[in-house]
mmCIF file with all atom_site columns, C-alpha atoms in Angstrom:
data_model
loop_
_atom_site.group_PDB
_atom_site.id
_atom_site.type_symbol
_atom_site.label_atom_id
_atom_site.label_alt_id
_atom_site.label_comp_id
_atom_site.label_asym_id
_atom_site.label_entity_id
_atom_site.label_seq_id
_atom_site.pdbx_PDB_ins_code
_atom_site.Cartn_x
_atom_site.Cartn_y
_atom_site.Cartn_z
_atom_site.occupancy
_atom_site.B_iso_or_equiv
_atom_site.pdbx_formal_charge
_atom_site.auth_seq_id
_atom_site.auth_comp_id
_atom_site.auth_asym_id
_atom_site.auth_atom_id
_atom_site.pdbx_PDB_model_num
ATOM 1   C CA . MET A 1 1   ? 32.890 140.201 174.740 1.00 57.00 ? 169 MET A CA 1
ATOM 2   C CA . THR A 1 2   ? 33.527 143.030 172.278 1.00 59.00 ? 170 THR A CA 1
ATOM 3   C CA . ASP A 1 3   ? 36.046 140.875 170.408 1.00 65.00 ? 171 ASP A CA 1
ATOM 4   C CA . ASP A 1 4   ? 33.362 138.246 169.915 1.00 65.00 ? 172 ASP A CA 1
ATOM 5   C CA . LEU A 1 5   ? 30.935 140.859 168.605 1.00 61.00 ? 173 LEU A CA 1
ATOM 6   C CA . SER A 1 6   ? 33.493 142.346 166.228 1.00 69.00 ? 174 SER A CA 1
ATOM 7   C CA . ASP A 1 7   ? 34.293 138.875 164.866 1.00 65.00 ? 175 ASP A CA 1
ATOM 8   C CA . LEU A 1 8   ? 30.588 138.268 164.425 1.00 58.00 ? 176 LEU A CA 1
ATOM 9   C CA . GLN A 1 9   ? 30.161 141.591 162.595 1.00 63.00 ? 177 GLN A CA 1
ATOM 10  C CA . VAL A 1 10  ? 32.851 140.493 160.138 1.00 65.00 ? 178 VAL A CA 1
ATOM 11  C CA . GLU A 1 11  ? 31.495 136.954 159.608 1.00 61.00 ? 179 GLU A CA 1
ATOM 12  C CA . VAL A 1 12  ? 27.761 137.685 159.261 1.00 56.00 ? 180 VAL A CA 1
ATOM 13  C CA . PRO A 1 13  ? 27.975 139.661 155.974 1.00 59.00 ? 181 PRO A CA 1
ATOM 14  C CA . LYS A 1 14  ? 30.137 136.915 154.444 1.00 57.00 ? 182 LYS A CA 1
ATOM 15  C CA . ALA A 1 15  ? 27.756 134.074 155.336 1.00 50.00 ? 183 ALA A CA 1
ATOM 16  C CA . PRO A 1 16  ? 25.283 134.404 152.418 1.00 52.00 ? 184 PRO A CA 1
ATOM 17  C CA . ARG A 1 17  ? 28.055 134.508 149.808 1.00 52.00 ? 185 ARG A CA 1
ATOM 18  C CA . ARG A 1 18  ? 29.795 131.521 151.370 1.00 52.00 ? 186 ARG A CA 1
ATOM 19  C CA . ALA A 1 19  ? 26.537 129.565 151.491 1.00 48.00 ? 187 ALA A CA 1
ATOM 20  C CA . PHE A 1 20  ? 25.676 130.315 147.866 1.00 53.00 ? 188 PHE A CA 1
ATOM 21  C CA . ARG A 1 21  ? 29.099 129.253 146.590 1.00 78.00 ? 189 ARG A CA 1
ATOM 22  C CA . GLN A 1 22  ? 28.673 125.736 147.968 1.00 86.00 ? 190 GLN A CA 1
ATOM 23  C CA . ILE A 1 23  ? 26.457 122.839 146.989 1.00 87.00 ? 191 ILE A CA 1
ATOM 24  C CA . ASP A 1 24  ? 24.766 120.244 149.140 1.00 86.00 ? 192 ASP A CA 1
ATOM 25  C CA . PRO A 1 25  ? 24.882 116.987 147.171 1.00 87.00 ? 193 PRO A CA 1
ATOM 26  C CA . GLY A 1 26  ? 22.869 115.076 149.749 1.00 87.00 ? 194 GLY A CA 1
ATOM 27  C CA . ALA A 1 27  ? 22.280 111.466 148.655 1.00 89.00 ? 195 ALA A CA 1
ATOM 28  C CA . ARG A 1 28  ? 23.885 112.192 145.279 1.00 91.00 ? 196 ARG A CA 1
ATOM 29  C CA . ALA A 1 29  ? 27.256 112.325 147.046 1.00 93.00 ? 197 ALA A CA 1
ATOM 30  C CA . LEU A 1 30  ? 27.155 108.553 147.467 1.00 96.00 ? 198 LEU A CA 1
ATOM 31  C CA . VAL A 1 31  ? 26.285 108.024 143.794 1.00 96.00 ? 199 VAL A CA 1
ATOM 32  C CA . VAL A 1 32  ? 29.106 110.325 142.690 1.00 96.00 ? 200 VAL A CA 1
ATOM 33  C CA . ALA A 1 33  ? 31.569 108.617 145.044 1.00 96.00 ? 201 ALA A CA 1
ATOM 34  C CA . VAL A 1 34  ? 30.627 105.183 143.693 1.00 97.00 ? 202 VAL A CA 1
ATOM 35  C CA . CYS A 1 35  ? 31.007 106.486 140.129 1.00 97.00 ? 203 CYS A CA 1
ATOM 36  C CA . VAL A 1 36  ? 34.487 107.822 140.906 1.00 97.00 ? 204 VAL A CA 1
ATOM 37  C CA . MET A 1 37  ? 35.426 104.396 142.274 1.00 97.00 ? 205 MET A CA 1
ATOM 38  C CA . LEU A 1 38  ? 33.984 102.713 139.172 1.00 97.00 ? 206 LEU A CA 1
ATOM 39  C CA . MET A 1 39  ? 36.072 105.018 136.981 1.00 97.00 ? 207 MET A CA 1
ATOM 40  C CA . LEU A 1 40  ? 39.171 103.818 138.854 1.00 96.00 ? 208 LEU A CA 1
ATOM 41  C CA . VAL A 1 41  ? 38.114 100.182 138.420 1.00 97.00 ? 209 VAL A CA 1
ATOM 42  C CA . ALA A 1 42  ? 37.477 100.799 134.708 1.00 96.00 ? 210 ALA A CA 1
ATOM 43  C CA . ALA A 1 43  ? 41.040 102.100 134.366 1.00 95.00 ? 211 ALA A CA 1
ATOM 44  C CA . LEU A 1 44  ? 42.323 98.720  135.576 1.00 95.00 ? 212 LEU A CA 1
ATOM 45  C CA . LEU A 1 45  ? 40.320 96.736  133.010 1.00 95.00 ? 213 LEU A CA 1
ATOM 46  C CA . PRO A 1 46  ? 41.240 96.219  129.318 1.00 93.00 ? 214 PRO A CA 1
ATOM 47  C CA . TRP A 1 47  ? 40.393 99.118  126.989 1.00 91.00 ? 215 TRP A CA 1
ATOM 48  C CA . VAL A 1 48  ? 42.150 98.668  123.659 1.00 90.00 ? 216 VAL A CA 1
ATOM 49  C CA . GLU A 1 49  ? 43.472 95.300  122.446 1.00 87.00 ? 217 GLU A CA 1
ATOM 50  C CA . GLY A 1 50  ? 44.186 94.139  126.001 1.00 85.00 ? 218 GLY A CA 1
ATOM 51  C CA . ALA A 1 51  ? 45.850 97.369  127.149 1.00 91.00 ? 219 ALA A CA 1
ATOM 52  C CA . SER A 1 52  ? 44.262 98.706  130.309 1.00 93.00 ? 220 SER A CA 1
ATOM 53  C CA . GLY A 1 53  ? 43.221 102.297 130.845 1.00 92.00 ? 221 GLY A CA 1
ATOM 54  C CA . TRP A 1 54  ? 46.076 103.126 133.184 1.00 95.00 ? 222 TRP A CA 1
ATOM 55  C CA . GLN A 1 55  ? 48.581 101.675 130.689 1.00 93.00 ? 223 GLN A CA 1
ATOM 56  C CA . ILE A 1 56  ? 47.141 103.923 127.987 1.00 92.00 ? 224 ILE A CA 1
ATOM 57  C CA . LEU A 1 57  ? 47.143 106.907 130.344 1.00 92.00 ? 225 LEU A CA 1
ATOM 58  C CA . PHE A 1 58  ? 50.803 106.547 131.240 1.00 93.00 ? 226 PHE A CA 1
ATOM 59  C CA . GLY A 1 59  ? 51.968 105.346 127.812 1.00 89.00 ? 227 GLY A CA 1
ATOM 60  C CA . LEU A 1 60  ? 52.868 101.862 129.039 1.00 90.00 ? 228 LEU A CA 1
ATOM 61  C CA . ALA A 1 61  ? 50.818 99.823  126.571 1.00 87.00 ? 229 ALA A CA 1
ATOM 62  C CA . PRO A 1 62  ? 52.423 96.573  125.348 1.00 87.00 ? 230 PRO A CA 1
ATOM 63  C CA . LYS A 1 63  ? 54.569 96.873  122.227 1.00 88.00 ? 231 LYS A CA 1
ATOM 64  C CA . GLY A 1 64  ? 52.665 96.296  119.030 1.00 83.00 ? 232 GLY A CA 1
ATOM 65  C CA . THR A 1 65  ? 49.380 97.567  120.469 1.00 83.00 ? 233 THR A CA 1
ATOM 66  C CA . VAL A 1 66  ? 47.988 100.235 118.183 1.00 83.00 ? 234 VAL A CA 1
ATOM 67  C CA . ILE A 1 67  ? 46.194 102.859 120.224 1.00 86.00 ? 235 ILE A CA 1
ATOM 68  C CA . GLY A 1 68  ? 44.541 105.738 118.414 1.00 86.00 ? 236 GLY A CA 1
ATOM 69  C CA . LEU A 1 69  ? 44.367 109.328 119.538 1.00 91.00 ? 237 LEU A CA 1
ATOM 70  C CA . VAL A 1 70  ? 40.694 109.169 120.580 1.00 92.00 ? 238 VAL A CA 1
ATOM 71  C CA . PRO A 1 71  ? 41.117 106.435 123.253 1.00 92.00 ? 239 PRO A CA 1
ATOM 72  C CA . ILE A 1 72  ? 44.123 108.321 124.621 1.00 94.00 ? 240 ILE A CA 1
ATOM 73  C CA . LEU A 1 73  ? 42.104 111.532 124.781 1.00 96.00 ? 241 LEU A CA 1
ATOM 74  C CA . PHE A 1 74  ? 39.241 109.659 126.429 1.00 95.00 ? 242 PHE A CA 1
ATOM 75  C CA . VAL A 1 75  ? 41.390 108.141 129.160 1.00 96.00 ? 243 VAL A CA 1
ATOM 76  C CA . VAL A 1 76  ? 42.939 111.537 129.918 1.00 96.00 ? 244 VAL A CA 1
ATOM 77  C CA . CYS A 1 77  ? 39.557 113.332 130.002 1.00 96.00 ? 245 CYS A CA 1
ATOM 78  C CA . SER A 1 78  ? 37.822 110.625 132.004 1.00 95.00 ? 246 SER A CA 1
ATOM 79  C CA . THR A 1 79  ? 40.614 110.583 134.578 1.00 96.00 ? 247 THR A CA 1
ATOM 80  C CA . LEU A 1 80  ? 40.766 114.365 134.801 1.00 97.00 ? 248 LEU A CA 1
ATOM 81  C CA . PHE A 1 81  ? 37.033 115.090 134.962 1.00 96.00 ? 249 PHE A CA 1
ATOM 82  C CA . GLY A 1 82  ? 35.582 111.769 136.134 1.00 95.00 ? 250 GLY A CA 1
ATOM 83  C CA . VAL A 1 83  ? 38.069 111.158 138.930 1.00 96.00 ? 251 VAL A CA 1
ATOM 84  C CA . LEU A 1 84  ? 40.138 114.211 139.879 1.00 97.00 ? 252 LEU A CA 1
ATOM 85  C CA . ILE A 1 85  ? 37.748 117.146 139.447 1.00 97.00 ? 253 ILE A CA 1
ATOM 86  C CA . SER A 1 86  ? 34.702 115.108 140.507 1.00 96.00 ? 254 SER A CA 1
ATOM 87  C CA . GLY A 1 87  ? 36.521 114.012 143.638 1.00 95.00 ? 255 GLY A CA 1
ATOM 88  C CA . ALA A 1 88  ? 37.644 117.567 144.373 1.00 96.00 ? 256 ALA A CA 1
ATOM 89  C CA . ALA A 1 89  ? 34.106 118.890 143.845 1.00 95.00 ? 257 ALA A CA 1
ATOM 90  C CA . LEU A 1 90  ? 32.717 116.257 146.161 1.00 94.00 ? 258 LEU A CA 1
ATOM 91  C CA . VAL A 1 91  ? 35.241 117.028 148.888 1.00 94.00 ? 259 VAL A CA 1
ATOM 92  C CA . THR A 1 92  ? 35.146 120.843 148.676 1.00 93.00 ? 260 THR A CA 1
ATOM 93  C CA . ARG A 1 93  ? 31.456 121.119 147.688 1.00 92.00 ? 261 ARG A CA 1
ATOM 94  C CA . LEU A 1 94  ? 32.250 124.217 145.623 1.00 93.00 ? 262 LEU A CA 1
ATOM 95  C CA . TRP A 1 95  ? 29.693 125.038 142.947 1.00 92.00 ? 263 TRP A CA 1
ATOM 96  C CA . ALA A 1 96  ? 32.391 126.065 140.458 1.00 92.00 ? 264 ALA A CA 1
ATOM 97  C CA . LEU A 1 97  ? 34.102 122.671 140.688 1.00 94.00 ? 265 LEU A CA 1
ATOM 98  C CA . ALA A 1 98  ? 30.738 120.916 140.397 1.00 94.00 ? 266 ALA A CA 1
ATOM 99  C CA . PHE A 1 99  ? 30.022 122.931 137.257 1.00 94.00 ? 267 PHE A CA 1
ATOM 100 C CA . ALA A 1 100 ? 33.472 122.092 135.868 1.00 95.00 ? 268 ALA A CA 1
ATOM 101 C CA . SER A 1 101 ? 32.755 118.429 136.577 1.00 96.00 ? 269 SER A CA 1
ATOM 102 C CA . ALA A 1 102 ? 29.398 118.613 134.795 1.00 96.00 ? 270 ALA A CA 1
ATOM 103 C CA . ALA A 1 103 ? 30.893 120.288 131.721 1.00 96.00 ? 271 ALA A CA 1
ATOM 104 C CA . GLY A 1 104 ? 33.996 118.095 131.695 1.00 97.00 ? 272 GLY A CA 1
ATOM 105 C CA . CYS A 1 105 ? 32.076 114.853 132.137 1.00 96.00 ? 273 CYS A CA 1
ATOM 106 C CA . GLY A 1 106 ? 29.734 115.905 129.326 1.00 96.00 ? 274 GLY A CA 1
ATOM 107 C CA . PHE A 1 107 ? 32.711 116.553 127.062 1.00 97.00 ? 275 PHE A CA 1
ATOM 108 C CA . SER A 1 108 ? 34.294 113.249 128.130 1.00 96.00 ? 276 SER A CA 1
ATOM 109 C CA . LEU A 1 109 ? 31.046 111.472 127.305 1.00 95.00 ? 277 LEU A CA 1
ATOM 110 C CA . ILE A 1 110 ? 31.224 112.678 123.703 1.00 96.00 ? 278 ILE A CA 1
ATOM 111 C CA . ILE A 1 111 ? 34.859 111.572 123.509 1.00 96.00 ? 279 ILE A CA 1
ATOM 112 C CA . ALA A 1 112 ? 33.851 108.210 125.032 1.00 95.00 ? 280 ALA A CA 1
ATOM 113 C CA . LEU A 1 113 ? 31.313 107.590 122.283 1.00 94.00 ? 281 LEU A CA 1
ATOM 114 C CA . LEU A 1 114 ? 33.966 108.400 119.685 1.00 93.00 ? 282 LEU A CA 1
ATOM 115 C CA . ALA A 1 115 ? 36.460 106.108 121.429 1.00 92.00 ? 283 ALA A CA 1
ATOM 116 C CA . VAL A 1 116 ? 34.050 103.168 121.396 1.00 91.00 ? 284 VAL A CA 1
ATOM 117 C CA . TRP A 1 117 ? 33.191 103.850 117.764 1.00 90.00 ? 285 TRP A CA 1
ATOM 118 C CA . SER A 1 118 ? 36.875 104.054 116.818 1.00 86.00 ? 286 SER A CA 1
ATOM 119 C CA . GLN A 1 119 ? 37.447 100.582 118.254 1.00 85.00 ? 287 GLN A CA 1
ATOM 120 C CA . GLN A 1 120 ? 34.620 99.113  116.205 1.00 83.00 ? 288 GLN A CA 1
ATOM 121 C CA . SER A 1 121 ? 35.641 100.515 112.824 1.00 78.00 ? 289 SER A CA 1
ATOM 122 C CA . THR A 1 122 ? 38.672 100.137 110.580 1.00 67.00 ? 290 THR A CA 1
ATOM 123 C CA . SER A 1 123 ? 39.750 101.409 107.192 1.00 66.00 ? 291 SER A CA 1
ATOM 124 C CA . SER A 1 124 ? 39.267 97.951  105.673 1.00 63.00 ? 292 SER A CA 1
ATOM 125 C CA . HIS A 1 125 ? 36.078 95.910  105.395 1.00 63.00 ? 293 HIS A CA 1
ATOM 126 C CA . GLU A 1 126 ? 37.060 93.882  108.454 1.00 67.00 ? 294 GLU A CA 1
ATOM 127 C CA . PRO A 1 127 ? 35.542 94.808  111.817 1.00 67.00 ? 295 PRO A CA 1
ATOM 128 C CA . GLY A 1 128 ? 37.770 96.500  114.381 1.00 66.00 ? 296 GLY A CA 1
ATOM 129 C CA . PRO A 1 129 ? 39.123 94.825  117.504 1.00 77.00 ? 297 PRO A CA 1
ATOM 130 C CA . GLY A 1 130 ? 36.164 96.090  119.516 1.00 81.00 ? 298 GLY A CA 1
ATOM 131 C CA . PRO A 1 131 ? 36.160 98.052  122.730 1.00 89.00 ? 299 PRO A CA 1
ATOM 132 C CA . GLY A 1 132 ? 37.352 96.418  125.916 1.00 91.00 ? 300 GLY A CA 1
ATOM 133 C CA . ILE A 1 133 ? 35.183 96.008  128.996 1.00 95.00 ? 301 ILE A CA 1
ATOM 134 C CA . GLY A 1 134 ? 36.984 98.882  130.729 1.00 94.00 ? 302 GLY A CA 1
ATOM 135 C CA . ILE A 1 135 ? 36.094 101.432 128.069 1.00 94.00 ? 303 ILE A CA 1
ATOM 136 C CA . ILE A 1 136 ? 32.444 100.300 128.162 1.00 95.00 ? 304 ILE A CA 1
ATOM 137 C CA . LEU A 1 137 ? 32.339 100.538 131.971 1.00 97.00 ? 305 LEU A CA 1
ATOM 138 C CA . ALA A 1 138 ? 33.918 104.002 131.822 1.00 96.00 ? 306 ALA A CA 1
ATOM 139 C CA . LEU A 1 139 ? 31.342 105.109 129.242 1.00 96.00 ? 307 LEU A CA 1
ATOM 140 C CA . LEU A 1 140 ? 28.383 103.884 131.304 1.00 97.00 ? 308 LEU A CA 1
ATOM 141 C CA . THR A 1 141 ? 29.815 105.409 134.473 1.00 97.00 ? 309 THR A CA 1
ATOM 142 C CA . LEU A 1 142 ? 30.328 108.739 132.719 1.00 96.00 ? 310 LEU A CA 1
ATOM 143 C CA . ILE A 1 143 ? 26.666 108.759 131.682 1.00 97.00 ? 311 ILE A CA 1
ATOM 144 C CA . VAL A 1 144 ? 25.607 108.464 135.326 1.00 97.00 ? 312 VAL A CA 1
ATOM 145 C CA . LEU A 1 145 ? 28.269 110.900 136.524 1.00 96.00 ? 313 LEU A CA 1
ATOM 146 C CA . THR A 1 146 ? 27.316 113.529 133.945 1.00 96.00 ? 314 THR A CA 1
ATOM 147 C CA . PHE A 1 147 ? 23.641 113.231 134.853 1.00 96.00 ? 315 PHE A CA 1
ATOM 148 C CA . GLN A 1 148 ? 24.400 113.600 138.574 1.00 95.00 ? 316 GLN A CA 1
ATOM 149 C CA . TRP A 1 149 ? 26.635 116.663 138.165 1.00 94.00 ? 317 TRP A CA 1
ATOM 150 C CA . VAL A 1 150 ? 24.263 118.384 135.730 1.00 94.00 ? 318 VAL A CA 1
ATOM 151 C CA . LYS A 1 151 ? 21.346 117.792 138.101 1.00 92.00 ? 319 LYS A CA 1
ATOM 152 C CA . LEU A 1 152 ? 23.383 119.147 141.030 1.00 91.00 ? 320 LEU A CA 1
ATOM 153 C CA . THR A 1 153 ? 24.542 122.279 139.235 1.00 90.00 ? 321 THR A CA 1
ATOM 154 C CA . LEU A 1 154 ? 21.155 123.115 137.738 1.00 86.00 ? 322 LEU A CA 1
ATOM 155 C CA . PHE A 1 155 ? 19.284 122.942 141.025 1.00 78.00 ? 323 PHE A CA 1
ATOM 156 C CA . SER A 1 156 ? 21.942 124.572 143.188 1.00 73.00 ? 324 SER A CA 1
ATOM 157 C CA . ALA A 1 157 ? 23.137 127.329 140.884 1.00 59.00 ? 325 ALA A CA 1
ATOM 158 C CA . PRO A 1 158 ? 24.710 130.288 142.675 1.00 60.00 ? 326 PRO A CA 1
ATOM 159 C CA . PRO A 1 159 ? 22.456 133.334 142.660 1.00 50.00 ? 327 PRO A CA 1
ATOM 160 C CA . SER A 1 160 ? 23.382 136.518 140.914 1.00 53.00 ? 328 SER A CA 1
ATOM 161 C CA . ALA A 1 161 ? 24.700 139.482 142.854 1.00 41.00 ? 329 ALA A CA 1
ATOM 162 C CA . SER A 1 162 ? 21.334 141.249 142.599 1.00 41.00 ? 330 SER A CA 1
ATOM 163 C CA . ARG A 1 163 ? 19.646 138.489 144.567 1.00 47.00 ? 331 ARG A CA 1
ATOM 164 C CA . LEU A 1 164 ? 22.266 138.867 147.274 1.00 48.00 ? 332 LEU A CA 1
ATOM 165 C CA . GLY A 1 165 ? 21.159 142.430 147.885 1.00 47.00 ? 333 GLY A CA 1
ATOM 166 C CA . ARG A 1 166 ? 23.945 143.981 145.846 1.00 47.00 ? 334 ARG A CA 1
ATOM 167 C CA . SER A 1 167 ? 23.610 145.835 142.591 1.00 43.00 ? 335 SER A CA 1
#
Protein backbone atom coordinates (compact mmCIF):
# COMPACT_ATOMS: atom_id res chain seq x y z
CA MET A 1 0.00 0.00 0.00
CA THR A 2 2.79 2.45 0.84
CA ASP A 3 4.53 1.63 -2.44
CA ASP A 4 1.39 2.61 -4.31
CA LEU A 5 1.19 5.89 -2.40
CA SER A 6 4.84 6.70 -3.00
CA ASP A 7 4.42 6.03 -6.73
CA LEU A 8 1.37 8.27 -6.72
CA GLN A 9 3.29 11.04 -4.92
CA VAL A 10 5.89 10.93 -7.69
CA GLU A 11 3.40 10.85 -10.59
CA VAL A 12 0.91 13.51 -9.43
CA PRO A 13 3.29 16.51 -9.65
CA LYS A 14 4.35 15.44 -13.15
CA ALA A 15 0.79 15.15 -14.50
CA PRO A 16 0.14 18.84 -15.32
CA ARG A 17 3.42 19.22 -17.21
CA ARG A 18 2.81 16.02 -19.15
CA ALA A 19 -0.73 17.11 -20.02
CA PHE A 20 0.37 20.55 -21.20
CA ARG A 21 3.10 19.16 -23.45
CA GLN A 22 0.60 17.15 -25.48
CA ILE A 23 -2.11 18.12 -27.93
CA ASP A 24 -5.50 16.59 -28.53
CA PRO A 25 -6.14 16.84 -32.28
CA GLY A 26 -9.64 15.42 -32.03
CA ALA A 27 -11.34 15.30 -35.44
CA ARG A 28 -8.39 17.13 -37.01
CA ALA A 29 -6.35 13.93 -36.62
CA LEU A 30 -8.34 12.35 -39.45
CA VAL A 31 -7.82 15.38 -41.70
CA VAL A 32 -4.08 15.39 -40.99
CA ALA A 33 -3.85 11.64 -41.60
CA VAL A 34 -5.64 11.97 -44.95
CA CYS A 35 -3.33 14.85 -45.90
CA VAL A 36 -0.26 12.74 -45.09
CA MET A 37 -1.64 9.99 -47.33
CA LEU A 38 -2.33 12.52 -50.09
CA MET A 39 1.26 13.75 -49.83
CA LEU A 40 2.42 10.17 -50.42
CA VAL A 41 0.08 9.82 -53.40
CA ALA A 42 1.33 13.14 -54.79
CA ALA A 43 4.89 11.81 -54.63
CA LEU A 44 3.87 8.99 -56.99
CA LEU A 45 2.39 11.34 -59.59
CA PRO A 46 4.34 13.36 -62.21
CA TRP A 47 5.93 16.59 -60.94
CA VAL A 48 8.44 17.89 -63.47
CA GLU A 49 8.41 16.84 -67.14
CA GLY A 50 7.03 13.40 -66.30
CA ALA A 51 9.39 12.73 -63.38
CA SER A 52 7.49 11.77 -60.25
CA GLY A 53 8.11 13.23 -56.83
CA TRP A 54 9.83 10.15 -55.46
CA GLN A 55 12.14 10.05 -58.50
CA ILE A 56 13.11 13.67 -57.85
CA LEU A 57 13.55 12.97 -54.14
CA PHE A 58 15.93 10.08 -54.68
CA GLY A 59 17.66 11.53 -57.76
CA LEU A 60 16.28 8.88 -60.11
CA ALA A 61 14.69 11.16 -62.70
CA PRO A 62 14.95 10.01 -66.34
CA LYS A 63 18.03 11.19 -68.22
CA GLY A 64 17.52 14.44 -70.05
CA THR A 65 14.93 15.71 -67.57
CA VAL A 66 15.97 19.14 -66.35
CA ILE A 67 14.94 19.58 -62.74
CA GLY A 68 15.68 22.88 -61.05
CA LEU A 69 16.75 23.41 -57.48
CA VAL A 70 13.35 24.69 -56.30
CA PRO A 71 11.36 21.51 -57.16
CA ILE A 72 14.08 19.43 -55.48
CA LEU A 73 13.89 21.60 -52.37
CA PHE A 74 10.10 21.37 -52.42
CA VAL A 75 10.02 17.58 -52.61
CA VAL A 76 12.52 17.32 -49.75
CA CYS A 77 10.63 19.83 -47.55
CA SER A 78 7.21 18.40 -48.32
CA THR A 79 8.39 14.88 -47.52
CA LEU A 80 10.16 15.95 -44.35
CA PHE A 81 7.47 18.23 -42.92
CA GLY A 82 4.33 17.03 -44.69
CA VAL A 83 4.91 13.32 -44.17
CA LEU A 84 7.58 12.50 -41.59
CA ILE A 85 7.21 15.22 -38.95
CA SER A 86 3.43 15.47 -39.42
CA GLY A 87 3.13 11.73 -38.97
CA ALA A 88 5.37 11.79 -35.91
CA ALA A 89 3.38 14.67 -34.40
CA LEU A 90 0.15 12.83 -35.00
CA VAL A 91 1.42 9.64 -33.41
CA THR A 92 3.19 11.19 -30.39
CA ARG A 93 0.78 14.13 -29.96
CA LEU A 94 3.66 16.29 -28.72
CA TRP A 95 3.07 20.03 -28.99
CA ALA A 96 6.68 20.68 -30.05
CA LEU A 97 6.38 18.34 -33.03
CA ALA A 98 3.01 19.87 -33.94
CA PHE A 99 4.62 23.31 -33.86
CA ALA A 100 7.52 22.06 -36.00
CA SER A 101 4.98 20.66 -38.45
CA ALA A 102 3.11 23.97 -38.59
CA ALA A 103 6.29 25.98 -39.20
CA GLY A 104 7.75 23.45 -41.63
CA CYS A 105 4.55 23.08 -43.64
CA GLY A 106 4.29 26.88 -43.84
CA PHE A 107 7.85 27.07 -45.14
CA SER A 108 7.16 24.21 -47.58
CA LEU A 109 4.09 26.06 -48.82
CA ILE A 110 6.22 29.05 -49.83
CA ILE A 111 8.67 26.72 -51.57
CA ALA A 112 5.71 24.99 -53.28
CA LEU A 113 4.50 28.26 -54.76
CA LEU A 114 8.01 28.94 -56.05
CA ALA A 115 8.24 25.42 -57.47
CA VAL A 116 4.98 25.79 -59.40
CA TRP A 117 6.06 29.21 -60.64
CA SER A 118 9.45 27.87 -61.74
CA GLN A 119 7.73 25.26 -63.90
CA GLN A 120 5.62 27.88 -65.64
CA SER A 121 8.42 30.29 -66.54
CA THR A 122 11.54 30.08 -68.68
CA SER A 123 14.33 32.41 -69.71
CA SER A 124 12.95 32.60 -73.25
CA HIS A 125 9.59 33.92 -74.42
CA GLU A 126 8.22 30.38 -74.61
CA PRO A 127 6.11 29.09 -71.72
CA GLY A 128 7.64 26.50 -69.40
CA PRO A 129 6.70 22.83 -69.34
CA GLY A 130 4.14 23.48 -66.61
CA PRO A 131 3.77 21.80 -63.27
CA GLY A 132 2.70 18.18 -63.11
CA ILE A 133 -0.44 17.01 -61.33
CA GLY A 134 1.63 15.70 -58.41
CA ILE A 135 3.16 19.07 -57.60
CA ILE A 136 -0.30 20.70 -57.73
CA LEU A 137 -1.78 18.03 -55.45
CA ALA A 138 1.13 18.45 -53.03
CA LEU A 139 0.62 22.22 -53.01
CA LEU A 140 -3.11 21.97 -52.29
CA THR A 141 -2.53 19.34 -49.61
CA LEU A 142 0.11 21.51 -47.95
CA ILE A 143 -2.37 24.38 -47.76
CA VAL A 144 -4.80 22.19 -45.81
CA LEU A 145 -2.03 20.63 -43.71
CA THR A 146 -0.55 24.01 -42.78
CA PHE A 147 -3.97 25.34 -41.78
CA GLN A 148 -4.67 22.29 -39.61
CA TRP A 149 -1.32 22.38 -37.79
CA VAL A 150 -1.44 26.15 -37.23
CA LYS A 151 -4.97 25.86 -35.84
CA LEU A 152 -3.89 23.00 -33.55
CA THR A 153 -0.82 24.76 -32.21
CA LEU A 154 -2.52 28.11 -31.66
CA PHE A 155 -5.39 26.69 -29.64
CA SER A 156 -3.39 24.14 -27.67
CA ALA A 157 -0.25 26.12 -26.92
CA PRO A 158 1.65 24.93 -23.85
CA PRO A 159 1.27 27.31 -20.92
CA SER A 160 4.17 29.19 -19.46
CA ALA A 161 5.82 28.04 -16.26
CA SER A 162 4.06 30.78 -14.28
CA ARG A 163 0.67 29.32 -15.12
CA LEU A 164 1.85 25.95 -13.87
CA GLY A 165 2.37 27.38 -10.41
CA ARG A 166 6.11 27.84 -10.82
CA SER A 167 7.99 31.09 -11.01
